[in-house]
XYZ file of C-alpha atoms in Angstrom:
526
model
C -50.597 25.176 95.435
C -51.274 22.982 98.521
C -51.642 24.362 102.024
C -49.478 23.162 104.797
C -52.477 21.358 106.166
C -53.053 19.608 102.895
C -49.659 18.432 102.758
C -49.704 17.207 106.257
C -52.751 15.204 105.365
C -55.063 17.367 107.893
C -57.674 18.521 105.538
C -60.856 16.609 106.679
C -62.883 18.098 103.772
C -64.019 15.829 100.707
C -61.338 15.689 97.857
C -63.549 17.539 95.200
C -65.274 19.832 97.657
C -62.068 21.752 98.467
C -61.505 22.535 94.941
C -64.344 25.014 94.709
C -63.367 27.365 97.499
C -65.108 30.302 98.644
C -63.796 33.314 96.424
C -63.027 36.842 97.801
C -63.193 39.115 94.779
C -63.253 42.201 96.617
C -62.972 43.603 100.286
C -66.276 42.387 102.136
C -67.338 40.064 99.172
C -67.691 36.360 99.402
C -68.432 34.217 96.250
C -69.815 30.763 96.727
C -71.022 27.866 94.555
C -74.590 26.899 95.318
C -73.560 23.749 97.300
C -71.262 25.871 99.688
C -74.189 28.472 100.049
C -76.565 25.758 101.027
C -74.140 24.160 103.625
C -73.065 27.369 105.229
C -75.909 29.657 105.162
C -79.331 28.461 103.698
C -79.518 24.817 104.982
C -79.235 21.623 102.983
C -82.822 20.480 103.775
C -85.061 22.649 105.732
C -88.555 23.674 105.559
C -88.211 25.259 102.187
C -86.785 22.197 100.465
C -89.318 19.976 102.117
C -92.185 21.909 100.744
C -90.613 22.143 97.347
C -89.792 18.577 97.332
C -93.170 17.236 98.016
C -94.936 19.421 95.715
C -92.684 19.008 92.870
C -92.641 15.170 93.361
C -96.504 14.911 92.861
C -95.529 15.014 89.285
C -94.195 11.531 89.580
C -97.704 10.226 90.717
C -99.064 11.979 87.419
C -96.611 9.992 85.464
C -97.693 6.656 87.120
C -101.240 7.407 86.139
C -100.447 8.314 82.600
C -98.255 5.269 82.288
C -99.812 2.513 84.129
C -103.447 3.284 83.082
C -102.837 0.865 80.248
C -102.790 -2.162 82.428
C -106.379 -1.482 83.178
C -107.807 0.254 80.008
C -106.086 -2.384 77.788
C -106.773 -5.461 79.871
C -108.712 -8.521 78.427
C -111.995 -8.819 80.434
C -113.655 -11.881 81.555
C -116.134 -13.506 79.174
C -119.233 -15.938 79.484
C -121.187 -18.386 77.316
C -124.576 -17.300 76.192
C -125.276 -19.843 73.603
C -125.479 -23.764 73.295
C -122.579 -23.894 70.949
C -120.306 -22.301 73.577
C -117.842 -24.874 75.309
C -116.395 -23.945 78.663
C -112.705 -24.252 78.714
C -112.407 -23.452 74.973
C -111.016 -20.368 73.326
C -113.642 -17.816 72.130
C -111.451 -17.628 68.893
C -112.813 -21.024 68.177
C -116.552 -20.164 68.686
C -119.080 -18.222 66.891
C -119.201 -14.485 68.339
C -123.087 -14.767 69.159
C -122.265 -17.834 71.544
C -120.249 -15.696 74.133
C -120.107 -12.236 75.558
C -117.947 -9.934 77.705
C -119.202 -10.285 81.364
C -118.668 -6.480 81.871
C -119.888 -5.247 78.705
C -117.953 -3.930 75.612
C -117.207 -0.626 77.279
C -115.177 -2.077 80.041
C -111.887 -1.901 78.012
C -110.558 -0.993 74.656
C -109.992 -4.908 74.080
C -113.805 -5.605 74.482
C -114.954 -2.355 72.551
C -112.768 -2.719 69.516
C -112.544 -6.581 69.372
C -108.672 -6.665 69.950
C -108.542 -10.368 70.339
C -107.244 -13.501 68.462
C -105.725 -12.299 65.184
C -106.284 -8.588 66.352
C -104.421 -9.199 69.709
C -101.218 -7.703 68.356
C -102.722 -4.350 68.497
C -102.717 -4.207 72.251
C -99.109 -4.522 72.404
C -98.711 -2.029 69.588
C -100.300 0.742 71.344
C -98.286 0.146 74.501
C -95.077 -0.040 72.476
C -96.019 3.212 70.750
C -96.694 4.955 74.113
C -93.103 4.028 75.248
C -91.767 5.185 71.975
C -93.458 8.613 72.580
C -91.931 8.618 75.994
C -88.440 8.060 74.499
C -88.783 10.858 72.066
C -90.094 13.198 74.594
C -87.528 12.427 77.257
C -84.974 13.643 74.743
C -86.912 16.712 73.599
C -87.839 18.037 77.137
C -84.388 17.017 78.611
C -82.987 19.648 76.339
C -85.594 22.209 76.692
C -85.409 22.045 80.536
C -81.686 22.636 80.235
C -81.963 25.752 77.961
C -84.516 28.616 77.764
C -87.639 26.834 78.881
C -86.127 25.760 82.335
C -87.101 23.271 84.735
C -90.413 24.621 85.958
C -91.347 25.753 82.369
C -90.705 22.291 81.104
C -92.819 20.633 83.904
C -95.632 23.145 83.147
C -95.759 22.263 79.508
C -95.599 18.528 79.844
C -98.465 18.675 82.393
C -100.675 20.724 79.994
C -100.042 18.373 77.231
C -100.888 15.353 79.460
C -104.117 16.947 80.673
C -105.206 17.667 77.179
C -104.290 14.402 75.371
C -105.082 12.269 78.455
C -108.664 13.542 78.642
C -108.875 13.541 74.541
C -108.059 9.850 74.594
C -111.302 9.010 76.543
C -113.150 10.365 73.465
C -111.306 8.312 70.831
C -113.896 7.077 68.098
C -111.748 4.252 66.898
C -108.542 2.271 67.509
C -106.191 4.237 65.491
C -107.333 7.688 66.929
C -106.499 6.007 70.324
C -102.963 5.060 69.113
C -102.236 8.703 68.089
C -103.504 10.038 71.391
C -101.510 7.487 73.508
C -98.382 8.186 71.417
C -98.817 12.076 72.074
C -99.575 11.277 75.798
C -96.275 9.292 76.073
C -94.453 12.228 74.263
C -95.269 14.470 77.344
C -95.071 11.923 79.954
C -91.539 11.165 79.073
C -90.581 14.586 80.238
C -92.525 14.537 83.545
C -90.335 12.333 85.722
C -86.913 13.472 84.710
C -87.974 17.333 84.877
C -89.665 16.804 88.370
C -86.681 14.797 89.515
C -84.161 17.609 88.799
C -86.273 20.421 89.906
C -86.954 18.670 93.245
C -83.312 17.756 94.056
C -81.281 20.622 92.829
C -82.045 23.046 95.782
C -81.032 20.314 98.199
C -77.555 20.255 99.808
C -74.919 17.394 98.881
C -75.227 15.374 102.080
C -79.028 15.338 101.893
C -79.496 14.926 98.061
C -79.070 11.101 97.824
C -81.902 10.171 100.284
C -84.081 12.740 98.889
C -83.450 11.659 95.415
C -84.278 8.089 96.430
C -87.525 9.303 97.941
C -89.052 10.657 94.839
C -89.806 7.098 93.656
C -92.314 6.635 96.712
C -94.533 8.937 94.595
C -94.363 6.987 91.537
C -95.193 3.572 93.368
C -97.695 5.494 95.490
C -99.283 6.806 92.278
C -99.576 3.219 90.833
C -101.145 1.956 94.023
C -103.591 4.823 94.076
C -104.390 4.174 90.389
C -105.403 0.643 91.218
C -107.972 1.867 93.539
C -109.304 4.419 91.037
C -109.618 1.776 88.252
C -111.410 -0.500 90.720
C -114.095 2.204 91.026
C -114.170 3.468 87.557
C -114.556 0.199 85.505
C -115.143 1.857 82.077
C -111.978 2.598 80.271
C -113.167 6.134 78.971
C -114.160 7.088 82.636
C -110.790 6.006 83.778
C -108.849 8.079 81.217
C -110.860 11.145 82.317
C -110.477 10.559 86.006
C -106.665 9.670 85.736
C -105.952 12.762 83.548
C -107.737 15.313 85.755
C -105.011 15.363 88.482
C -102.584 16.858 85.866
C -105.129 19.744 85.308
C -105.272 20.236 89.226
C -101.555 20.018 89.491
C -101.316 23.016 86.919
C -103.768 25.157 88.760
C -103.058 24.371 92.429
C -99.569 23.226 92.744
C -97.320 24.535 89.970
C -97.846 28.317 91.239
C -96.208 27.340 94.366
C -93.178 25.657 92.762
C -89.949 27.626 92.277
C -87.577 27.551 89.527
C -84.197 25.773 90.129
C -81.516 28.281 91.558
C -78.961 26.258 89.466
C -80.813 26.830 86.263
C -81.076 30.739 87.033
C -77.332 30.728 87.696
C -76.046 29.070 84.616
C -78.459 31.212 82.619
C -76.691 34.282 83.945
C -79.701 35.429 86.080
C -77.683 35.887 89.282
C -80.027 38.299 90.928
C -82.981 35.929 90.695
C -80.823 33.149 91.780
C -79.631 35.007 94.903
C -83.343 36.144 95.606
C -84.291 32.590 95.666
C -81.369 31.705 97.975
C -82.178 34.409 100.331
C -85.872 33.001 100.479
C -84.632 29.544 101.124
C -82.530 30.661 104.036
C -85.395 32.861 105.489
C -87.881 29.899 105.248
C -85.359 27.617 107.014
C -84.678 30.067 109.765
C -81.160 30.984 108.371
C -79.573 34.065 106.982
C -77.411 34.771 104.035
C -75.008 37.703 105.099
C -74.676 40.747 103.114
C -71.845 40.491 100.525
C -72.226 36.961 99.820
C -73.115 36.031 96.236
C -73.199 33.122 93.889
C -70.581 32.130 91.347
C -70.364 29.318 88.805
C -67.799 26.786 89.582
C -65.738 27.677 86.784
C -65.507 31.433 87.534
C -67.478 32.712 84.316
C -67.141 36.472 85.398
C -67.185 39.756 83.526
C -65.258 42.664 84.184
C -67.238 43.627 87.222
C -66.639 40.262 88.820
C -70.236 39.236 88.265
C -71.444 35.940 86.779
C -74.250 37.227 84.677
C -73.519 35.555 81.185
C -75.622 32.604 80.304
C -73.752 29.340 80.139
C -75.176 26.574 77.724
C -74.604 23.067 77.017
C -75.827 20.376 74.852
C -75.402 16.772 73.793
C -72.889 17.812 71.249
C -70.788 19.182 73.953
C -71.083 15.908 75.932
C -70.023 13.797 73.053
C -67.081 16.133 72.294
C -65.768 15.710 75.808
C -64.171 12.298 76.386
C -64.982 12.406 80.036
C -68.730 13.057 79.530
C -68.885 10.789 76.538
C -67.828 7.761 78.170
C -70.027 8.389 81.234
C -72.921 8.965 78.939
C -72.497 5.839 76.962
C -72.098 3.777 80.114
C -75.130 5.346 81.919
C -77.338 4.720 78.798
C -76.330 1.123 78.562
C -77.062 0.449 82.324
C -80.553 2.239 81.893
C -81.372 0.098 78.906
C -80.503 -3.351 80.671
C -82.101 -2.274 84.000
C -85.498 -1.258 82.257
C -85.538 -4.564 80.487
C -85.355 -6.419 83.741
C -87.658 -4.093 85.657
C -90.463 -3.930 83.162
C -89.887 -7.734 82.128
C -90.136 -8.940 85.705
C -93.282 -6.715 86.464
C -94.916 -8.239 83.345
C -94.122 -11.633 84.557
C -95.447 -11.067 87.952
C -98.996 -10.214 86.427
C -99.153 -14.027 85.179
C -99.899 -14.967 88.631
C -103.505 -14.984 87.638
C -104.763 -13.157 90.795
C -107.206 -10.149 90.998
C -105.716 -7.639 88.602
C -106.345 -4.503 91.028
C -105.042 -6.259 93.954
C -102.051 -7.536 92.172
C -101.045 -4.166 90.621
C -101.490 -2.550 94.367
C -99.317 -5.371 95.903
C -96.705 -4.876 93.015
C -96.447 -1.217 93.719
C -96.263 -1.390 97.483
C -93.692 -4.261 97.310
C -91.142 -1.858 95.566
C -91.241 0.469 98.501
C -88.873 -1.586 100.804
C -86.332 -1.563 98.031
C -86.406 2.103 97.962
C -86.113 2.433 101.730
C -83.296 0.058 102.070
C -81.333 1.561 99.255
C -81.915 5.122 100.750
C -80.624 3.896 104.104
C -77.410 2.455 102.415
C -76.814 5.033 99.927
C -74.969 7.602 101.921
C -73.095 4.943 103.969
C -71.713 2.739 101.092
C -72.084 5.162 98.136
C -73.747 5.057 94.925
C -71.279 2.939 92.972
C -71.235 -0.130 95.221
C -75.009 -0.075 95.546
C -75.515 0.346 91.736
C -73.383 -2.959 91.183
C -74.766 -4.774 94.200
C -78.500 -4.180 93.472
C -77.948 -5.266 89.784
C -76.167 -8.367 90.679
C -78.773 -9.251 93.499
C -81.432 -9.327 90.753
C -79.163 -11.243 88.592
C -78.584 -14.022 91.231
C -82.522 -14.568 91.668
C -83.132 -14.327 87.870
C -80.492 -17.324 87.521
C -82.352 -19.217 90.106
C -85.759 -18.559 88.295
C -83.875 -19.745 85.002
C -82.487 -22.895 86.567
C -85.584 -24.365 88.410
C -88.479 -26.119 87.023
C -91.831 -24.371 86.417
C -93.974 -27.104 87.894
C -94.852 -28.444 91.430
C -93.190 -26.881 94.362
C -90.505 -25.190 92.091
C -93.266 -23.016 90.719
C -93.440 -21.171 93.968
C -89.471 -20.802 93.914
C -89.551 -19.347 90.534
C -92.300 -16.864 91.839
C -90.373 -15.740 94.774
C -87.343 -15.504 92.599
C -89.082 -13.102 90.316
C -90.186 -10.895 93.217
C -86.776 -10.724 94.644
C -85.517 -9.924 91.186
C -87.776 -7.055 90.813
C -87.017 -5.937 94.406
C -83.313 -5.625 93.527
C -83.873 -3.904 90.145
C -86.473 -1.423 91.608
C -83.601 -0.182 93.901
C -81.288 0.141 90.855
C -84.008 2.083 88.756
C -84.436 4.369 91.574
C -80.782 4.929 92.266
C -79.819 5.502 88.707
C -81.651 8.751 88.541
C -79.651 10.190 91.572
C -76.239 8.901 90.246
C -76.852 10.134 86.576
C -77.745 13.609 88.000
C -74.547 13.801 89.923
C -72.283 12.616 87.202
C -73.155 15.483 84.968
C -73.051 19.137 85.329
C -75.992 21.559 85.458
C -75.858 22.745 81.842
C -76.445 19.256 80.443
C -77.845 17.355 83.434
C -81.424 17.065 82.178
C -80.071 16.402 78.618
C -78.204 13.519 80.093
C -81.036 12.028 82.036
C -83.138 12.556 78.934
C -80.781 10.260 76.988
C -80.838 7.711 79.976
C -84.531 7.881 80.142
C -84.754 7.437 76.324
C -82.571 4.226 76.772
C -84.793 2.976 79.558
C -88.035 3.443 77.289
C -86.290 1.397 74.630
C -85.967 -1.338 77.203
C -89.516 -0.935 78.126
C -90.495 -1.485 74.430
C -88.421 -4.675 74.222
C -89.490 -6.246 77.366
C -92.791 -7.591 76.524
C -91.048 -9.358 73.520
C -88.650 -11.093 76.113
C -91.586 -12.235 78.356
C -93.228 -14.237 75.418
C -90.114 -16.281 74.838
C -91.449 -18.735 77.291
C -91.261 -19.623 80.906
C -87.339 -20.114 81.565
C -85.674 -18.192 78.823
C -86.808 -14.722 79.973
C -85.292 -15.267 83.395
C -81.983 -16.019 81.616
C -82.070 -13.015 79.563
C -82.885 -10.920 82.756
C -79.945 -12.439 84.601
C -77.525 -11.601 81.712
C -78.738 -7.882 81.593
C -78.323 -7.640 85.472
C -74.618 -9.250 85.231
C -73.833 -6.767 82.220
C -75.304 -3.789 83.875
C -73.348 -4.440 87.159
C -70.249 -4.890 85.339
C -70.607 -1.588 83.527
C -71.100 0.401 86.817
C -67.595 -0.472 87.601
C -66.342 2.121 85.211
C -68.086 4.874 86.899
C -66.637 7.223 89.495
C -68.122 7.543 93.144
C -70.189 10.761 93.555
C -71.016 10.557 97.216
C -70.752 13.974 99.026
C -69.378 15.598 96.036
C -70.854 18.803 94.863
C -73.104 19.127 91.763
C -71.073 21.000 89.163
C -72.589 23.869 87.062
C -70.387 23.941 84.110
C -68.606 21.272 82.006
C -65.236 23.059 82.300
C -65.686 23.432 86.098
C -66.348 19.651 86.381
C -63.333 18.890 84.281
C -61.118 21.072 86.183
C -62.154 19.601 89.506
C -62.008 15.953 88.319
C -58.582 16.447 86.767
C -57.153 17.942 90.003
C -58.691 15.240 92.003
C -57.381 12.329 89.951
C -53.862 13.970 89.816
C -53.887 14.101 93.573
C -54.824 10.585 93.959
C -52.947 9.242 90.932
C -56.162 7.736 89.419
C -57.770 7.781 86.144
C -61.541 7.307 86.127
C -64.340 7.941 83.768
């Protein structure tokens, strides 16, 4: 039933926000969903959320360490002539092995230690592809576990333990195939770090602040890459580099994890209302606010028992997502977009390293250059919404990839192509960042991490394919990247806007609110 104010058009609240009103179950008792309690009593982004956000997002820097260490560990070092048969300007593949040597010695990288050159060069790409394959599998596994009994914090703890163990063990690999296995296992755990940390960091934040906060998580990833370039510059041995880049995961477990709280949304959907309320009181107290007596939490679909309390665990899985037409379409679209975005992002990143500049400086500059894209997208996110920015950033990248495809690769046009590549990755970095927020808001708590896990798996598939696109030549990769950007932006048209809408807890709660909103506006959206 509509109120008089609603019929007269005087309701100033967001369309979906009004569908989850406070519930008076008994005299003096007020039942609220988490977003409403954050807005009314706890604070949407206060001191508690700031501390929790920063500590949790350190996990993104750890993911950057374990992922991007391959750039330095698997690099092809410089070499020099030592014999009379060595011909400057020729390939060492055409010379006797005794006529040249690695400048920094055999221990500087896996390539020099195990001779991954000439006919064995494919092994470098193989180990990198298998790392991302591990990420793809791990994203799905830990996405499900963090939505179920293990929880967000429990999953983050487990993946960091695995990362620390296998990351350090990699440094002691006696041969190439042991190295491959350990990198695959490290990838398996790394695939769960980013998505678990993202959801855990953003779920306790109120709806009006969640977008900007979510965009800010990626500063930690880019910052981790920039920091890794400095670490790699100091520790030139690949074995030392793996140890030094894996130790922060151990420190994170011992020093940071104890001060991170579980998500109140996960507590709520698991039926642990008392623990969820205890955490909400803690948030309010730290923020200088107060939750009145008689105010308690409720799921958005009113999963209550006879006493009016929400204490039954509510679960969801990918099976439930595929059984729901609404969720199924959203998942297929977001997975497709994640796949195309990843091809462009990682493909353009690999193209940039062909600038033949100092490797350490080049990686540092690439990482820093992504940050303006994050900042600009964060500023525009809450003004224009998720959907327009998702479309715009992908098509922005598409335009400059088309320029790179159209121009010649010689003379002054070489600089034009270089700038086109930088601007292409600038736009796609914003999209990559935005997608995590968008996907998190498109799915309810019970399947949020599972959905993010599927999207991350698709992104890892794109990362695996990106190197094969790059080797197609100078012009053709830009054409492929342009098509991916065009298709991804087009698919985003079929997703709904989520700006200032609540994070739903259950699938039935989301279905009910979406259906009522669509009927009220006469719209049909995915």
